[in-house]
PDB file of C-alpha atoms in Angstrom:
ATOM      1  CA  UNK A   1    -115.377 -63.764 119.910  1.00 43.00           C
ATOM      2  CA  UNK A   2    -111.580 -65.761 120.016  1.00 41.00           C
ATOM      3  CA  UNK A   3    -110.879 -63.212 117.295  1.00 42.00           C
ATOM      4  CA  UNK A   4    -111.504 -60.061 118.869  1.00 36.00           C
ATOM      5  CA  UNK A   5    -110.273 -61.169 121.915  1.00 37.00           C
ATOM      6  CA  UNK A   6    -107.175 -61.881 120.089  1.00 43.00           C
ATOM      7  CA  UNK A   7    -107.388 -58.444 118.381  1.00 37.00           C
ATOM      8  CA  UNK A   8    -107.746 -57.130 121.687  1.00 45.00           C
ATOM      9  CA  UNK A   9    -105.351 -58.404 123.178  1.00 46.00           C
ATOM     10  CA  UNK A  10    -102.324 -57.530 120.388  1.00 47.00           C
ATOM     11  CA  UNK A  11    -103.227 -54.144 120.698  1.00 47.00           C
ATOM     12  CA  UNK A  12    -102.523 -54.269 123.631  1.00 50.00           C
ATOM     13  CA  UNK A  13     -99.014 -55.497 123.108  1.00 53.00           C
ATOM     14  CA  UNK A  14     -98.284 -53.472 120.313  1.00 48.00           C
ATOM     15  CA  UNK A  15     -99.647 -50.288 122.166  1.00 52.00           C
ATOM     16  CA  UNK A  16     -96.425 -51.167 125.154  1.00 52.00           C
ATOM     17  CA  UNK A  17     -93.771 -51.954 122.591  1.00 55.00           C
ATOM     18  CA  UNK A  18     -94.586 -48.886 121.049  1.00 42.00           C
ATOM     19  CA  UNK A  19     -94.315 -46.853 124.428  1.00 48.00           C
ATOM     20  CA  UNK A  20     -90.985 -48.880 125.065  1.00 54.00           C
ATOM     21  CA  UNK A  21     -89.668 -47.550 122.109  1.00 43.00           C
ATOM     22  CA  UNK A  22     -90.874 -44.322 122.783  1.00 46.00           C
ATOM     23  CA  UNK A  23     -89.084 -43.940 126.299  1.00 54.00           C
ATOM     24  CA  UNK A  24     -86.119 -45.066 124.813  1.00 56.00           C
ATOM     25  CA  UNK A  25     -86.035 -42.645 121.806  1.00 43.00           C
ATOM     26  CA  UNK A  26     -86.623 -39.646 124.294  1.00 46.00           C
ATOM     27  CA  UNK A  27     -84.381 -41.141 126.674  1.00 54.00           C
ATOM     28  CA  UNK A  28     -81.514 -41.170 123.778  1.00 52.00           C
ATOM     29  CA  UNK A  29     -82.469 -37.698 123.158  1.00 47.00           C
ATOM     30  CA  UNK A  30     -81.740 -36.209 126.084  1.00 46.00           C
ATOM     31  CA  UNK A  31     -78.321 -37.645 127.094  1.00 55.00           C
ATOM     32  CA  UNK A  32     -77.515 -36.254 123.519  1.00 53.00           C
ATOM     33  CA  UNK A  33     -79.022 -33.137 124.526  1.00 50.00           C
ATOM     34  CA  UNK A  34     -77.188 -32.958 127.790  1.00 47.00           C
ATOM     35  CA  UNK A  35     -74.381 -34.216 125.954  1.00 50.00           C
ATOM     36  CA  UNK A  36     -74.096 -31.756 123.458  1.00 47.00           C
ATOM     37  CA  UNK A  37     -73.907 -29.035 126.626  1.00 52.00           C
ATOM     38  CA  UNK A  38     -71.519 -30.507 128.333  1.00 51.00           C
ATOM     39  CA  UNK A  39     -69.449 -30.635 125.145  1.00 52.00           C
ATOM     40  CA  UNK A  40     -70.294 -27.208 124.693  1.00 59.00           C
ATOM     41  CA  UNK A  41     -70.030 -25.405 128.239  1.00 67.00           C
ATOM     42  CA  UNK A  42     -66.296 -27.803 128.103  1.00 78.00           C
ATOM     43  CA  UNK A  43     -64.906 -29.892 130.907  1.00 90.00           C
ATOM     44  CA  UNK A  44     -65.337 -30.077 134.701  1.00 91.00           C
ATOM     45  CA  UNK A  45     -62.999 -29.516 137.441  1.00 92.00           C
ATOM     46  CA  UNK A  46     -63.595 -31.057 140.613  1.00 95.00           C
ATOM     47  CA  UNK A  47     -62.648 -28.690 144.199  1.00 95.00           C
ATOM     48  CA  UNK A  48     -61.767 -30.481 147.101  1.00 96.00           C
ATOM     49  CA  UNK A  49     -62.310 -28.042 150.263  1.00 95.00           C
ATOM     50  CA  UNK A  50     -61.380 -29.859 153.553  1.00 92.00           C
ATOM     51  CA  UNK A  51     -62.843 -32.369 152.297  1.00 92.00           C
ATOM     52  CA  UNK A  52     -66.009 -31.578 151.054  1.00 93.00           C
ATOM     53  CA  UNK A  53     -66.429 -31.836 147.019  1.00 95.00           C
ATOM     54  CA  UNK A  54     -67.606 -29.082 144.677  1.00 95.00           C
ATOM     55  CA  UNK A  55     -67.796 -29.610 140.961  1.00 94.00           C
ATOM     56  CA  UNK A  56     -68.068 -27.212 138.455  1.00 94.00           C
ATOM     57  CA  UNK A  57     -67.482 -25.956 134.591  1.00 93.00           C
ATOM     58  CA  UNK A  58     -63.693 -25.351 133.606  1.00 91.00           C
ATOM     59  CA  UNK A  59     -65.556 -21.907 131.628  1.00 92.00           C
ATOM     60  CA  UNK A  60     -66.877 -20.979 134.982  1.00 92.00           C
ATOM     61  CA  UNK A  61     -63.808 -20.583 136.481  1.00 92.00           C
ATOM     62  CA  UNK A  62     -62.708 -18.623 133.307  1.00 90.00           C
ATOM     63  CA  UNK A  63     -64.901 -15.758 133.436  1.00 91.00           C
ATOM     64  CA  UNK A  64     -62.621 -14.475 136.132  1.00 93.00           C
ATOM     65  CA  UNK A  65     -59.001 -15.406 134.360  1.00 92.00           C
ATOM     66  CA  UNK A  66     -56.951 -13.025 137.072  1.00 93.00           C
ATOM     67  CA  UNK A  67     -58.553 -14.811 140.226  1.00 93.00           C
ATOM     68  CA  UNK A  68     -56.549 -17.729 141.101  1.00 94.00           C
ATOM     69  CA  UNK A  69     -59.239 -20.798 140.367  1.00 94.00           C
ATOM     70  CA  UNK A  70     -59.200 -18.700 136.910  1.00 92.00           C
ATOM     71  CA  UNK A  71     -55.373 -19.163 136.039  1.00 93.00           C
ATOM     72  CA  UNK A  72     -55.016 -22.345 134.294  1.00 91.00           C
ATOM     73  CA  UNK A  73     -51.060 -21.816 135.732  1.00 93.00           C
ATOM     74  CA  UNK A  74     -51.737 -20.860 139.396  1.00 93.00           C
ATOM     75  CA  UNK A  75     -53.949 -23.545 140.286  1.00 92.00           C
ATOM     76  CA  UNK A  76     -51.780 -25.960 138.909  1.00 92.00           C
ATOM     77  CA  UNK A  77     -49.963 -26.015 142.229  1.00 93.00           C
ATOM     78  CA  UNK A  78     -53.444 -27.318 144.348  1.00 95.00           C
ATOM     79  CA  UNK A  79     -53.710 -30.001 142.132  1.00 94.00           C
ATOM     80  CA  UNK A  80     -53.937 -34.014 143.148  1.00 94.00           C
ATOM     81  CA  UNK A  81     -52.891 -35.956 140.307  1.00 93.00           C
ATOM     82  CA  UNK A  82     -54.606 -39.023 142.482  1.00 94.00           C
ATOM     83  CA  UNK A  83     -57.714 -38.192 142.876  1.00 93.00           C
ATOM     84  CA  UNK A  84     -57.802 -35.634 139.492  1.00 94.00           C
ATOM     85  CA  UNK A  85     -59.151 -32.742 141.836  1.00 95.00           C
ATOM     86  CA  UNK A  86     -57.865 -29.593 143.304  1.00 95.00           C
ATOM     87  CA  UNK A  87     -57.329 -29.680 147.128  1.00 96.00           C
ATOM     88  CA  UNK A  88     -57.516 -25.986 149.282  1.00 96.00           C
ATOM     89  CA  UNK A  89     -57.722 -26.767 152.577  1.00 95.00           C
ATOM     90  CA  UNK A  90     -60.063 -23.118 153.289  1.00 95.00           C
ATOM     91  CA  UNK A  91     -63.243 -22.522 154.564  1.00 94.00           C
ATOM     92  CA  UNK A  92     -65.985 -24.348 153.405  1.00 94.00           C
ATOM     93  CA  UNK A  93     -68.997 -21.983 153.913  1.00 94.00           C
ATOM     94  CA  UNK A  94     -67.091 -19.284 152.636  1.00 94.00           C
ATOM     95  CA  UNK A  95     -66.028 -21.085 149.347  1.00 95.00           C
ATOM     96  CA  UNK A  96     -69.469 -21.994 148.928  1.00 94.00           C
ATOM     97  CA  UNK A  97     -69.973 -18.088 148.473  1.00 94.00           C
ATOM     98  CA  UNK A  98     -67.385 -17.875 146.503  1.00 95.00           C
ATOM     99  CA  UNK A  99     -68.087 -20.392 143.912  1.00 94.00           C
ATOM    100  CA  UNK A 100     -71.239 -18.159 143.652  1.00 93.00           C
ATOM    101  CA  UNK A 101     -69.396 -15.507 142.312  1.00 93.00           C
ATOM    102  CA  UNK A 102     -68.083 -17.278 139.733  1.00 94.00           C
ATOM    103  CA  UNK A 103     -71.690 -18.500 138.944  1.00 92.00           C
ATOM    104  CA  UNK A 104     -73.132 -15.309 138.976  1.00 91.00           C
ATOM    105  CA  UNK A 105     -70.255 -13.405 137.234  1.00 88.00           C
ATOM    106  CA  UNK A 106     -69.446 -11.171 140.276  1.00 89.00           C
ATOM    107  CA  UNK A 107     -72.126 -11.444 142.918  1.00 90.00           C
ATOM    108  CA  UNK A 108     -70.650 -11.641 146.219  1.00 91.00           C
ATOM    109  CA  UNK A 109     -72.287 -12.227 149.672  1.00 89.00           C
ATOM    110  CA  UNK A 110     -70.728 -12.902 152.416  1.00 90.00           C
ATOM    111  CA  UNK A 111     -72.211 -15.683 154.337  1.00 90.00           C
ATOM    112  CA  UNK A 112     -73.862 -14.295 158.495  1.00 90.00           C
ATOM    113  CA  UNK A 113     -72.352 -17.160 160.198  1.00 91.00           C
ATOM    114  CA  UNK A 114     -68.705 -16.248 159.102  1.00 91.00           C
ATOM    115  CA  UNK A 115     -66.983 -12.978 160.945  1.00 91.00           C
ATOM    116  CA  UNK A 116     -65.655 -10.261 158.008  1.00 90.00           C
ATOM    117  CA  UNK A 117     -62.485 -10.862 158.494  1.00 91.00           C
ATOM    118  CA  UNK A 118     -62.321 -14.424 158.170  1.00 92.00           C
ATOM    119  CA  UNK A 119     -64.640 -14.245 154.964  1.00 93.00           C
ATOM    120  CA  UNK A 120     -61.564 -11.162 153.521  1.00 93.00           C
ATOM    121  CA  UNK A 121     -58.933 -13.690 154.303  1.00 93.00           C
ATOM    122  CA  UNK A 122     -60.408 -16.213 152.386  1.00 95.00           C
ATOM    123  CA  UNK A 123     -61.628 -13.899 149.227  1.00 94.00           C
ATOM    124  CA  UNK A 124     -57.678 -12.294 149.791  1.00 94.00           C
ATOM    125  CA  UNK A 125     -56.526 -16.174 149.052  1.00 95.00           C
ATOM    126  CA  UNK A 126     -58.543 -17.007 145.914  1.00 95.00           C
ATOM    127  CA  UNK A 127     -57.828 -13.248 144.484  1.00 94.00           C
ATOM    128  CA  UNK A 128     -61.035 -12.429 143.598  1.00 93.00           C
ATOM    129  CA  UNK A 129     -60.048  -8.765 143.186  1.00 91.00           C
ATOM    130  CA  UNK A 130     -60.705  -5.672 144.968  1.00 90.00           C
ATOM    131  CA  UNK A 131     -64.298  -5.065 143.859  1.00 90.00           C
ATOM    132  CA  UNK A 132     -65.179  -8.651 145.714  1.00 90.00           C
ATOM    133  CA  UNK A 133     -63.139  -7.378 148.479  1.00 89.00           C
ATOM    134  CA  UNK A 134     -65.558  -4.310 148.636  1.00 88.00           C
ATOM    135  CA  UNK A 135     -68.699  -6.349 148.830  1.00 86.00           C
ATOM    136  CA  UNK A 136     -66.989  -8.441 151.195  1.00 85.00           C
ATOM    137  CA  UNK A 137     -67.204  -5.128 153.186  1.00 79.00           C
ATOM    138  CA  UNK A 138     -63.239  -5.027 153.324  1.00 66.00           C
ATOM    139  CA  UNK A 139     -63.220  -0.918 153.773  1.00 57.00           C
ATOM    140  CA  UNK A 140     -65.171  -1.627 156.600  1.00 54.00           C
ATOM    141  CA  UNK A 141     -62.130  -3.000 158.971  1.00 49.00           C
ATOM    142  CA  UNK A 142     -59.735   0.179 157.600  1.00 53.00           C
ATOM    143  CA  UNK A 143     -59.047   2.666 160.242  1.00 53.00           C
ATOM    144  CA  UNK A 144     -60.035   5.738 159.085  1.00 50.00           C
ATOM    145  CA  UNK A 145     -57.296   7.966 159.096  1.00 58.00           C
ATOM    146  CA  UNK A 146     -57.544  11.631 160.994  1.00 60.00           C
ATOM    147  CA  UNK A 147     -57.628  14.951 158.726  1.00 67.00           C
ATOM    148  CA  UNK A 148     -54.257  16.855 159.075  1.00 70.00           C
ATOM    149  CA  UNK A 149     -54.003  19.881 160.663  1.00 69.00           C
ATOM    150  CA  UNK A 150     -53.007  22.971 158.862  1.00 72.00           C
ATOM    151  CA  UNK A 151     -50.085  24.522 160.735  1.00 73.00           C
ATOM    152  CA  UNK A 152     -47.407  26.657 160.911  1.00 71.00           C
ATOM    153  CA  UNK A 153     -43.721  25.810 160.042  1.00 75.00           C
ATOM    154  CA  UNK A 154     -41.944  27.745 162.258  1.00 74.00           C
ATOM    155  CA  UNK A 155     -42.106  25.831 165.826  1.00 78.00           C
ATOM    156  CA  UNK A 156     -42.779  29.118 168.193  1.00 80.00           C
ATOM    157  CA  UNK A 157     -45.312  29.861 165.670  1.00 77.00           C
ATOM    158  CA  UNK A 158     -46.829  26.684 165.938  1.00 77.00           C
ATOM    159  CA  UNK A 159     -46.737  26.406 169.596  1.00 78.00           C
ATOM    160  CA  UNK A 160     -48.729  29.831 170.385  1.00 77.00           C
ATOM    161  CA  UNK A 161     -51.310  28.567 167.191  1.00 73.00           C
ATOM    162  CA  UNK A 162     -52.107  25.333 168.854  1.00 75.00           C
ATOM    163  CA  UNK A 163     -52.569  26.693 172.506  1.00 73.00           C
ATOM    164  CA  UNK A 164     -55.353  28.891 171.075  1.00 71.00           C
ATOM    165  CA  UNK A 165     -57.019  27.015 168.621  1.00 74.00           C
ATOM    166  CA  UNK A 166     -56.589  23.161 169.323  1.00 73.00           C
ATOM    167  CA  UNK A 167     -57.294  22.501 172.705  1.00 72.00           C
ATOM    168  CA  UNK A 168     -56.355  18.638 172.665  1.00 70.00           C
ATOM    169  CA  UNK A 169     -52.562  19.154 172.312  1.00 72.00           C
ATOM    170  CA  UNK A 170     -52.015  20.011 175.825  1.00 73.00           C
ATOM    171  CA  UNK A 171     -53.306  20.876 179.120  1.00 78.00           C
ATOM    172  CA  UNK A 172     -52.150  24.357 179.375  1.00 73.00           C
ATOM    173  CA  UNK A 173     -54.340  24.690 175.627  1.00 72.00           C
ATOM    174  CA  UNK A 174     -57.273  23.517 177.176  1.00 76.00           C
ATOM    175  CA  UNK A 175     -57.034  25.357 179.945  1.00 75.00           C
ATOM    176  CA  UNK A 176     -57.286  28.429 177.801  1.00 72.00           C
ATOM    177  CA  UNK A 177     -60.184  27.051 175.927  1.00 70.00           C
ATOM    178  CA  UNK A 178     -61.544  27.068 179.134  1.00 74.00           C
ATOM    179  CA  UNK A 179     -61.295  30.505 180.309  1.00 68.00           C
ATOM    180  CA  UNK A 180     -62.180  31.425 177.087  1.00 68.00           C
ATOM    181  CA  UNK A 181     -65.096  30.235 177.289  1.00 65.00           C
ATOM    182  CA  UNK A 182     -66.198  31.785 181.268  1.00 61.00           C
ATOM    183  CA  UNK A 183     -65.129  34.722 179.668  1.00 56.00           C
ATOM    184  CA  UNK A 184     -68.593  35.737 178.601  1.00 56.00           C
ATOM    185  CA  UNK A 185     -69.390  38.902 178.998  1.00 52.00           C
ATOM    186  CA  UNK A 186     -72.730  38.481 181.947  1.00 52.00           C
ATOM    187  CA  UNK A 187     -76.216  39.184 180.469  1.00 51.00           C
ATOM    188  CA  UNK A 188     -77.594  42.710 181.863  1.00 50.00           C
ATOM    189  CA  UNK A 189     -81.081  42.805 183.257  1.00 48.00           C
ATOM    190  CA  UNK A 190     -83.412  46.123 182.439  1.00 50.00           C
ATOM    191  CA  UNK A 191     -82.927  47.392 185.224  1.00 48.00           C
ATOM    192  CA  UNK A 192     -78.933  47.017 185.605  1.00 49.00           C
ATOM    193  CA  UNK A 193     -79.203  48.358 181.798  1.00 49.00           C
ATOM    194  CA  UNK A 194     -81.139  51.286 182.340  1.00 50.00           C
ATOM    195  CA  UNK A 195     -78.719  52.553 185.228  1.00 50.00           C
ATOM    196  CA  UNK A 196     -75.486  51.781 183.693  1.00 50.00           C
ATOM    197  CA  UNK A 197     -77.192  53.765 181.069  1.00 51.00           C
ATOM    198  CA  UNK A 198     -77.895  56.876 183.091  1.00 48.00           C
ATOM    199  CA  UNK A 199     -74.758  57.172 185.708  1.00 53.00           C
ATOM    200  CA  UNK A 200     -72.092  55.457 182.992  1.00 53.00           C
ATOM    201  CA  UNK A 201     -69.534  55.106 185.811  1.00 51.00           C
ATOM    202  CA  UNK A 202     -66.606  52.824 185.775  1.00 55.00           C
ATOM    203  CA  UNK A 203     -66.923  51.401 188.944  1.00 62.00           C
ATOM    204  CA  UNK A 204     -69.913  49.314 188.185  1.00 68.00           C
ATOM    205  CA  UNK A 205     -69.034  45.555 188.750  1.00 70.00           C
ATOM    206  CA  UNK A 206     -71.081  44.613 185.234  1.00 69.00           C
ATOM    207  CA  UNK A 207     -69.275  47.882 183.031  1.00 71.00           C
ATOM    208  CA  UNK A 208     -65.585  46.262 184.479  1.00 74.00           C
ATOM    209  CA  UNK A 209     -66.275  42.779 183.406  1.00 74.00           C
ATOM    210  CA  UNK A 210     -67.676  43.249 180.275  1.00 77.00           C
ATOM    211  CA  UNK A 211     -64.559  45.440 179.766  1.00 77.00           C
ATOM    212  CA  UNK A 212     -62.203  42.774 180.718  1.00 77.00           C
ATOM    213  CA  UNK A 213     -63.943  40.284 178.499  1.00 77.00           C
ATOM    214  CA  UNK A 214     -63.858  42.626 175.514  1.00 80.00           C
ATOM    215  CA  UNK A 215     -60.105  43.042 175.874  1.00 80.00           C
ATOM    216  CA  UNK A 216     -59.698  39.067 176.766  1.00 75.00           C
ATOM    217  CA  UNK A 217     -61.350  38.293 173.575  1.00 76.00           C
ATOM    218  CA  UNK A 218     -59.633  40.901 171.409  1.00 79.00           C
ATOM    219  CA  UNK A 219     -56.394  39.805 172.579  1.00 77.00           C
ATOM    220  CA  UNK A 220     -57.139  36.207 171.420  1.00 78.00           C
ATOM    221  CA  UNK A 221     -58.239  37.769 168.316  1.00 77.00           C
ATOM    222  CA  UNK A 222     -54.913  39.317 167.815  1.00 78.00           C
ATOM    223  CA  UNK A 223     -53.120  36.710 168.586  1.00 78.00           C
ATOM    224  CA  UNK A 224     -54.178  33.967 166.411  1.00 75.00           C
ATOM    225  CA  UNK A 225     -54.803  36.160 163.634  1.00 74.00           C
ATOM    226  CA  UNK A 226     -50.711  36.560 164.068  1.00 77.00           C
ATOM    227  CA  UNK A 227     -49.527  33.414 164.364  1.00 76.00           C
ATOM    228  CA  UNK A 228     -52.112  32.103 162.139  1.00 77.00           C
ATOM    229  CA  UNK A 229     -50.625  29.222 159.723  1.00 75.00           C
ATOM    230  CA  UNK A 230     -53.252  30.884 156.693  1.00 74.00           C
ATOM    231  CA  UNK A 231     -53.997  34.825 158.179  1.00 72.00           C
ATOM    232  CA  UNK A 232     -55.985  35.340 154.742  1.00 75.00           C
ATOM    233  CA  UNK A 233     -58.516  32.521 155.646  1.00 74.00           C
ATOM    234  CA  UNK A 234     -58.446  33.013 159.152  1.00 69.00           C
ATOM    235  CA  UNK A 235     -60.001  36.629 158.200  1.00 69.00           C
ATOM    236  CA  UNK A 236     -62.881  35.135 156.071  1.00 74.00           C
ATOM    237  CA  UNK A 237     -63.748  32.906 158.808  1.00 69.00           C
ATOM    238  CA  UNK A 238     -63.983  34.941 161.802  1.00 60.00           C
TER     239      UNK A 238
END
């Protein structure tokens, strides 16, 4: 019984060495492993942003060798020989997005709590490049600038064009935009029809309007089509 107790019992101890050695042989394996990728991926650089530390690859940085954590050259000038980091005193929520895009290789999102133009500024600094400032949404805060006006060169020319046909230049212009547009000719009923129809006098009140109208509007027609900038295309368009 003393003997297989005593069996038992080294066994035992030989069955904890042996996972003892085992822990330690795949604990040596992996710092090799992770090792090894370090070595291969290359060295780190540590970013200080007001204070708060980010660390990543060296090759990160790389894949974007025009931005300015990219230049080996250009960052030069943000870095603390003390502390062996690089300082920026930015934004730290934006950076955050912007380290992304050097992790992702180019995916840029701009983070809700930070207004546009404080995340452009920052992107603007660190020279991402102008397809970051796109999905940054920096087209979004450009003015968009008015379509120009075809018009004539000569100045009377131009005067008489834009009374007619661009109201917003003056108040005399858009006073004749509105009378041109009272001066519709007045929709006939049957009845007023079928007796302007059958006397065909010039003193009715609906033949004289219409007539003024008709003249009103092919005076404007005449007009414009003369002092027209482009008479051919005017033509087309009417």
């Amino acid at each position: 019984m003393e003997g297989l107790l005593s069996l038992g019992q080294d066994s035992n101890e030989n069955e904890a060495e042996l996972a003892t050695v085992t822990n330690r042989v795949c604990n040596s394996a992996l710092r090799r492993r992770s090792g090894s990728n370090d070595a291969f991926r290359g060295p780190r650089i540590v970013i200080n942003i007001s204070g708060q530390r980010y660390e990543t690859y060296e090759k990160t940085l790389e894949s974007f060798p025009e931005s300015l954590l990219g230049d080996r050259e250009r960052r030069k000038d943000f870095y603390d020989p003390v502390n062996n980091e690089l300082f920026f005193d930015r934004n730290r929520i934006c950076f955050e997005s912007i380290l992304t895009y050097y992790q992702t290789c180019g995916i840029l999102i701009r983070p809700p709590s930070i207004p546009r133009k404080v995340f452009i500024s920052d992107v603007r600094f660190f020279d991402l490049g102008e397809k970051a400032l796109l999905q940054a949404g920096d087209g979004l805060e450009r003015p968009v600038e008015p379509t120009r006006r075809p018009l004539p060169k000569n100045k009377i020319q131009r005067k008489v064009w834009e009374l007619f046909e661009h109201p917003d230049t003056s108040n005399f212009a858009r006073g004749i935009a509105i009378w041109s547009f009272q001066e519709q000719p007045p929709k006939k009923t049957n009845e007023t029809a079928k007796s302007t129809a059958a006397n065909k006098k010039t003193d009715n009140p609906f033949f004289v309007i219409e007539a003024l109208c008709i003249a009103w509007f092919s005076l404007e027609y005449v007009i414009r089509f003369l002092f027209s900038p482009n008479k051919w295309k005017f033509f087309i368009s009417f």
